[in-house]
Amino acid sequence: MAGVAVSTTINGDAVEYLCQPDETLLEVLRDRLGLTGAKEGCGTGDCGACSVIVDGRLVCSCLVLGAEAEGRKVETIEGMAHGDQLHPLQQKFLEHAALQCGICTPGFLIAAKDLLAKNPSPTEEEIRFGLAGNLCRCTGYDKIVRAVQDAAEVMKGA
């Protein structure tokens, strides 16, 4: 199969890669670009572990072809922190112990970032609805919700 040349922006950096027509964005990120934060939990878009933001829209990267990133802006978990400075969501996930095994954590963080970008003052119900596409088998969701609520407060004051 002939490869597809793609020029895109990932976490603010111009990136070019060659991928197969049937290769998912998740596979490209992990296997070609070494961005292993997004995880494959299900491969069917049901768990949210592979969540990324493409052109301001939350998507499951296991359902997007790598070639579809052409000319788009992709944000992954690797782009959340600024150097050694954690994003407020990352910091609050740590403070609230809102993670255990870590498989779902990047997807939850990206989904929460997307939620807070669109709704900086969400209610608990809105947070739960906004994160409903992300599944966790280890923690209860309460710690995750509390971390997002706390981060929202910090981000409003920043």
Coordinates of N, CA and C in Angstrom, one line a residue:
M1 N 0.8 -1.2 0.0 CA 0.0 0.0 0.0 C 0.9 1.2 0.0
A2 N 0.5 2.2 -0.8 CA 1.2 3.5 -0.8 C 0.9 4.3 0.4
G3 N 1.9 5.0 0.9 CA 1.8 5.8 2.1 C 1.1 7.1 1.8
V4 N 0.5 7.8 2.8 CA -0.1 9.1 2.7 C 0.8 10.1 3.4
A5 N 1.2 11.1 2.7 CA 2.0 12.2 3.4 C 1.0 13.1 4.1
V6 N 1.3 13.4 5.3 CA 0.5 14.3 6.1 C 1.3 15.4 6.7
S7 N 0.8 16.6 6.6 CA 1.4 17.8 7.3 C 0.3 18.3 8.3
T8 N 0.7 18.4 9.5 CA -0.3 18.8 10.6 C 0.4 19.6 11.6
T9 N -0.3 20.0 12.6 CA 0.2 20.6 13.8 C -0.2 19.8 15.0
I10 N 0.8 19.4 15.8 CA 0.5 18.6 17.0 C 1.1 19.3 18.2
N11 N 0.3 19.7 19.1 CA 0.7 20.4 20.3 C 1.5 21.6 20.0
G12 N 1.1 22.3 18.9 CA 1.7 23.6 18.5 C 2.9 23.5 17.6
D13 N 3.3 22.2 17.3 CA 4.5 22.0 16.5 C 4.1 21.5 15.1
A14 N 4.7 22.1 14.1 CA 4.4 21.5 12.7 C 5.1 20.2 12.6
V15 N 4.3 19.2 12.1 CA 4.7 17.8 12.0 C 4.4 17.3 10.7
E16 N 5.3 16.5 10.1 CA 5.0 15.8 8.9 C 5.3 14.3 9.1
Y17 N 4.4 13.5 8.5 CA 4.6 12.0 8.7 C 4.0 11.3 7.5
L18 N 4.4 10.1 7.3 CA 3.9 9.2 6.3 C 3.2 8.1 7.0
C19 N 1.9 7.8 6.6 CA 1.2 6.8 7.2 C 0.4 6.0 6.1
Q20 N -0.1 4.8 6.5 CA -0.9 4.0 5.7 C -2.3 4.5 5.6
P21 N -3.0 4.3 4.5 CA -4.4 4.9 4.4 C -5.3 4.3 5.5
D22 N -5.1 3.2 6.0 CA -6.0 2.6 7.0 C -5.4 2.7 8.5
E23 N -4.4 3.5 8.6 CA -3.7 3.6 10.0 C -4.5 4.7 10.8
T24 N -4.8 4.4 12.0 CA -5.6 5.4 12.8 C -4.6 6.5 13.3
L25 N -5.2 7.6 13.7 CA -4.5 8.6 14.3 C -3.8 8.1 15.6
L26 N -4.5 7.3 16.4 CA -3.9 6.7 17.6 C -2.6 6.0 17.2
E27 N -2.6 5.1 16.2 CA -1.4 4.4 15.8 C -0.3 5.3 15.3
V28 N -0.7 6.4 14.6 CA 0.3 7.3 14.2 C 1.0 8.0 15.4
L29 N 0.1 8.5 16.3 CA 0.7 9.2 17.4 C 1.6 8.3 18.2
R30 N 1.2 7.1 18.5 CA 2.0 6.2 19.4 C 3.2 5.6 18.6
D31 N 2.9 5.0 17.4 CA 3.9 4.2 16.8 C 4.9 5.0 15.9
R32 N 4.4 6.0 15.3 CA 5.2 6.8 14.3 C 5.8 8.0 15.0
L33 N 5.1 8.6 15.9 CA 5.6 9.9 16.5 C 6.0 9.8 17.9
G34 N 5.9 8.6 18.5 CA 6.3 8.4 19.9 C 5.5 9.1 21.0
L35 N 4.3 9.6 20.6 CA 3.5 10.2 21.6 C 2.5 9.2 22.2
T36 N 3.0 8.6 23.3 CA 2.3 7.4 23.8 C 1.3 7.7 24.9
G37 N 1.0 8.9 25.1 CA 0.0 9.3 26.2 C -1.4 8.7 25.9
A38 N -1.8 8.9 24.7 CA -3.2 8.4 24.4 C -3.0 6.9 24.3
K39 N -4.0 6.2 24.9 CA -3.9 4.7 25.0 C -5.1 4.1 24.2
E40 N -4.8 2.8 23.8 CA -5.9 2.1 23.2 C -6.5 1.2 24.2
G41 N -7.7 1.6 24.6 CA -8.4 0.8 25.6 C -9.4 -0.2 25.0
C42 N -10.0 0.3 23.9 CA -11.1 -0.6 23.3 C -10.9 -0.7 21.8
G43 N -10.4 0.3 21.1 CA -10.3 0.3 19.6 C -11.6 0.6 18.9
T44 N -12.7 0.9 19.7 CA -14.0 1.1 19.1 C -14.7 2.4 19.5
G45 N -13.9 3.3 20.2 CA -14.4 4.6 20.5 C -15.4 4.6 21.7
D46 N -15.4 3.5 22.5 CA -16.3 3.4 23.6 C -15.7 3.8 25.0
C47 N -14.3 3.9 25.1 CA -13.8 4.1 26.4 C -13.1 5.5 26.7
G48 N -12.8 6.2 25.6 CA -12.2 7.5 25.7 C -10.7 7.5 26.1
A49 N -10.0 6.4 26.3 CA -8.6 6.4 26.7 C -7.7 7.0 25.6
C50 N -8.2 7.1 24.4 CA -7.4 7.6 23.3 C -7.8 9.0 22.9
S51 N -8.5 9.7 23.8 CA -9.1 11.0 23.4 C -8.0 12.0 23.1
V52 N -8.2 12.8 22.1 CA -7.4 13.9 21.7 C -8.3 15.0 21.2
I53 N -7.8 16.2 21.0 CA -8.6 17.3 20.5 C -8.1 17.6 19.1
V54 N -9.0 17.6 18.1 CA -8.7 18.0 16.8 C -9.5 19.2 16.4
D55 N -8.8 20.2 16.0 CA -9.5 21.5 15.6 C -10.5 21.9 16.6
G56 N -10.2 21.8 17.9 CA -11.1 22.2 19.0 C -12.3 21.2 19.3
R57 N -12.2 20.0 18.7 CA -13.2 19.0 18.9 C -12.7 17.8 19.6
L58 N -13.2 17.3 20.7 CA -12.8 16.1 21.3 C -13.2 14.9 20.5
V59 N -12.2 14.1 20.2 CA -12.4 12.9 19.4 C -11.6 11.7 20.0
C60 N -12.1 10.5 19.6 CA -11.4 9.3 19.9 C -10.4 9.0 18.8
S61 N -9.1 9.1 19.1 CA -8.1 8.9 18.0 C -8.1 7.5 17.4
C62 N -8.7 6.6 18.0 CA -8.8 5.2 17.4 C -9.9 5.2 16.3
L63 N -10.7 6.2 16.2 CA -11.7 6.3 15.2 C -11.4 7.3 14.1
V64 N -10.3 7.9 14.2 CA -9.9 8.9 13.2 C -8.7 8.4 12.4
L65 N -8.7 8.5 11.1 CA -7.5 8.0 10.3 C -6.4 9.0 10.5
G66 N -5.2 8.5 10.5 CA -4.0 9.4 10.5 C -4.0 10.4 9.4
A67 N -4.5 10.0 8.2 CA -4.5 10.9 7.1 C -5.5 12.0 7.2
E68 N -6.5 11.9 8.1 CA -7.5 12.9 8.3 C -6.9 14.1 9.1
A69 N -5.7 13.9 9.7 CA -5.1 15.0 10.4 C -4.5 16.1 9.5
E70 N -4.5 15.8 8.2 CA -3.9 16.7 7.3 C -4.4 18.1 7.5
G71 N -3.5 19.1 7.7 CA -3.9 20.5 7.8 C -4.6 20.9 9.1
R72 N -4.7 19.9 10.0 CA -5.5 20.2 11.3 C -4.6 20.4 12.5
K73 N -5.2 20.9 13.5 CA -4.5 21.2 14.8 C -4.9 20.1 15.8
V74 N -3.9 19.3 16.2 CA -4.1 18.2 17.1 C -3.5 18.5 18.5
E75 N -4.3 18.3 19.5 CA -3.8 18.4 20.9 C -3.8 17.1 21.6
T76 N -2.7 16.7 22.2 CA -2.6 15.5 23.0 C -2.2 15.8 24.4
I77 N -2.3 14.7 25.2 CA -1.9 14.9 26.6 C -0.4 15.4 26.8
E78 N 0.4 15.1 25.8 CA 1.8 15.5 25.9 C 1.9 17.1 25.8
G79 N 0.9 17.7 25.3 CA 0.9 19.2 25.1 C 0.3 19.9 26.3
M80 N -0.2 19.2 27.3 CA -1.0 19.9 28.4 C 0.0 20.7 29.3
A81 N 1.0 20.1 29.7 CA 1.9 20.8 30.7 C 2.8 21.7 29.9
H82 N 3.3 22.7 30.6 CA 4.3 23.7 30.0 C 5.6 23.4 30.6
G83 N 6.4 22.6 30.0 CA 7.7 22.3 30.6 C 7.5 21.4 31.8
D84 N 8.0 21.9 32.9 CA 7.9 21.2 34.2 C 6.6 21.6 35.0
Q85 N 5.9 22.7 34.4 CA 4.7 23.2 35.0 C 3.5 22.4 34.6
L86 N 2.9 21.7 35.5 CA 1.7 20.9 35.2 C 0.5 21.8 34.9
H87 N -0.3 21.4 34.0 CA -1.6 22.1 33.8 C -2.4 21.9 35.1
P88 N -3.3 22.9 35.4 CA -4.1 22.8 36.7 C -4.9 21.5 36.8
L89 N -5.4 21.0 35.7 CA -6.1 19.7 35.7 C -5.2 18.6 36.1
Q90 N -4.0 18.5 35.6 CA -3.0 17.5 36.0 C -2.7 17.6 37.4
Q91 N -2.4 18.8 37.9 CA -2.1 19.0 39.3 C -3.2 18.6 40.2
K92 N -4.5 18.9 39.9 CA -5.6 18.6 40.7 C -5.9 17.1 40.7
F93 N -5.6 16.4 39.5 CA -5.8 14.9 39.5 C -4.8 14.3 40.5
L94 N -3.6 14.8 40.6 CA -2.6 14.3 41.6 C -3.1 14.6 43.0
E95 N -3.5 15.8 43.2 CA -3.9 16.2 44.6 C -5.1 15.4 45.1
H96 N -6.0 15.1 44.2 CA -7.3 14.4 44.5 C -7.2 12.9 44.4
A97 N -6.0 12.4 44.0 CA -5.8 11.0 43.8 C -6.8 10.4 42.8
A98 N -7.0 11.2 41.7 CA -8.0 10.8 40.8 C -7.5 9.9 39.7
L99 N -6.6 9.1 40.0 CA -6.0 8.1 39.1 C -5.5 6.9 39.8
Q100 N -5.4 5.8 39.2 CA -4.8 4.6 39.7 C -3.9 4.0 38.7
C101 N -4.4 3.1 37.8 CA -3.5 2.5 36.9 C -3.0 3.4 35.8
G102 N -3.7 4.4 35.5 CA -3.3 5.4 34.5 C -3.7 5.2 33.1
I103 N -4.3 4.1 32.7 CA -4.7 3.9 31.4 C -5.7 5.0 30.9
C104 N -6.7 5.3 31.7 CA -7.7 6.2 31.3 C -7.4 7.7 31.6
T105 N -6.4 7.9 32.4 CA -6.1 9.3 32.9 C -5.8 10.3 31.7
P106 N -5.0 10.0 30.7 CA -4.8 11.0 29.7 C -6.1 11.3 29.0
G107 N -7.0 10.4 28.7 CA -8.2 10.6 28.1 C -9.1 11.5 28.9
F108 N -9.2 11.2 30.2 CA -10.0 12.0 31.1 C -9.5 13.5 31.2
L109 N -8.1 13.6 31.2 CA -7.5 15.0 31.3 C -7.9 15.8 30.0
I110 N -7.7 15.1 28.9 CA -8.0 15.8 27.6 C -9.5 16.2 27.5
A111 N -10.4 15.2 27.9 CA -11.8 15.5 27.9 C -12.2 16.6 28.9
A112 N -11.5 16.7 30.0 CA -11.8 17.7 31.0 C -11.3 19.0 30.5
K113 N -10.1 19.0 29.8 CA -9.6 20.3 29.2 C -10.6 20.8 28.2
D114 N -11.1 19.9 27.4 CA -12.1 20.4 26.4 C -13.3 20.9 27.0
L115 N -13.8 20.2 28.0 CA -15.0 20.7 28.8 C -14.8 22.1 29.3
L116 N -13.7 22.3 30.0 CA -13.5 23.6 30.7 C -13.2 24.7 29.7
A117 N -12.7 24.3 28.5 CA -12.5 25.4 27.5 C -13.9 25.9 27.0
K118 N -14.8 25.0 27.0 CA -16.2 25.3 26.5 C -17.1 25.8 27.6
N119 N -16.8 25.4 28.8 CA -17.7 25.7 30.0 C -16.8 25.9 31.2
P120 N -16.3 27.0 31.5 CA -15.3 27.2 32.6 C -15.9 27.1 34.0
S121 N -17.2 27.1 34.1 CA -17.9 26.9 35.4 C -18.9 25.8 35.4
P122 N -18.5 24.6 35.1 CA -19.5 23.5 35.0 C -20.0 23.1 36.3
T123 N -21.3 22.7 36.3 CA -21.9 22.0 37.5 C -21.3 20.6 37.6
E124 N -21.6 20.0 38.7 CA -21.2 18.5 38.8 C -21.9 17.7 37.8
E125 N -23.1 18.0 37.5 CA -23.9 17.2 36.5 C -23.2 17.4 35.1
E126 N -22.8 18.7 34.8 CA -22.2 19.0 33.5 C -20.8 18.3 33.4
I127 N -20.1 18.2 34.5 CA -18.8 17.5 34.5 C -19.0 16.1 34.2
R128 N -20.0 15.5 34.9 CA -20.2 14.0 34.7 C -20.7 13.8 33.3
F129 N -21.5 14.6 32.7 CA -22.0 14.5 31.3 C -20.8 14.7 30.4
G130 N -20.0 15.7 30.6 CA -18.8 16.0 29.8 C -17.8 14.9 29.7
L131 N -17.7 14.1 30.8 CA -16.7 13.1 30.9 C -17.4 11.7 30.7
A132 N -18.6 11.6 30.3 CA -19.4 10.4 30.1 C -18.8 9.5 29.1
G133 N -18.0 10.0 28.1 CA -17.4 9.2 27.1 C -16.1 8.5 27.5
N134 N -15.7 8.7 28.8 CA -14.5 8.2 29.3 C -14.8 7.2 30.4
L135 N -14.2 6.0 30.3 CA -14.5 5.0 31.3 C -13.2 4.7 32.2
C136 N -13.5 4.4 33.4 CA -12.4 4.0 34.4 C -12.8 2.8 35.1
R137 N -11.9 1.8 35.1 CA -12.2 0.6 35.8 C -11.7 0.5 37.2
C138 N -10.9 1.5 37.6 CA -10.1 1.5 38.9 C -10.7 2.4 40.0
T139 N -10.8 3.7 39.6 CA -11.3 4.6 40.7 C -12.8 4.8 40.6
G140 N -13.4 5.4 41.6 CA -14.7 5.8 41.4 C -14.6 7.1 40.6
Y141 N -15.7 7.6 40.1 CA -15.6 8.8 39.3 C -15.7 10.1 40.2
D142 N -16.0 9.9 41.5 CA -16.1 11.1 42.4 C -14.8 11.9 42.5
K143 N -13.7 11.2 42.6 CA -12.4 11.9 42.7 C -12.1 12.6 41.4
I144 N -12.4 12.0 40.3 CA -12.2 12.7 39.0 C -13.0 14.0 38.9
V145 N -14.3 13.8 39.3 CA -15.2 15.0 39.2 C -14.7 16.1 40.2
R146 N -14.3 15.7 41.4 CA -13.8 16.7 42.4 C -12.6 17.4 41.8
A147 N -11.7 16.7 41.2 CA -10.5 17.2 40.6 C -10.8 18.3 39.6
V148 N -11.8 17.9 38.7 CA -12.2 18.9 37.6 C -12.8 20.1 38.2
Q149 N -13.6 19.9 39.2 CA -14.3 21.1 39.9 C -13.2 22.0 40.5
D150 N -12.2 21.4 41.2 CA -11.2 22.2 41.8 C -10.3 22.9 40.8
A151 N -10.0 22.2 39.7 CA -9.2 22.8 38.6 C -10.0 24.0 38.0
A152 N -11.3 23.8 37.8 CA -12.1 24.9 37.2 C -11.9 26.2 38.1
E153 N -12.0 26.0 39.4 CA -11.9 27.1 40.3 C -10.5 27.8 40.1
V154 N -9.5 27.0 40.1 CA -8.1 27.5 40.0 C -7.9 28.2 38.6
M155 N -8.5 27.6 37.6 CA -8.3 28.2 36.2 C -9.1 29.5 36.1
K156 N -10.2 29.7 36.8 CA -11.0 30.9 36.7 C -10.2 32.0 37.4
G157 N -9.4 31.7 38.4 CA -8.6 32.7 39.1 C -7.3 33.0 38.4
A158 N -6.9 32.2 37.4 CA -5.6 32.4 36.8 C -5.6 33.6 35.8

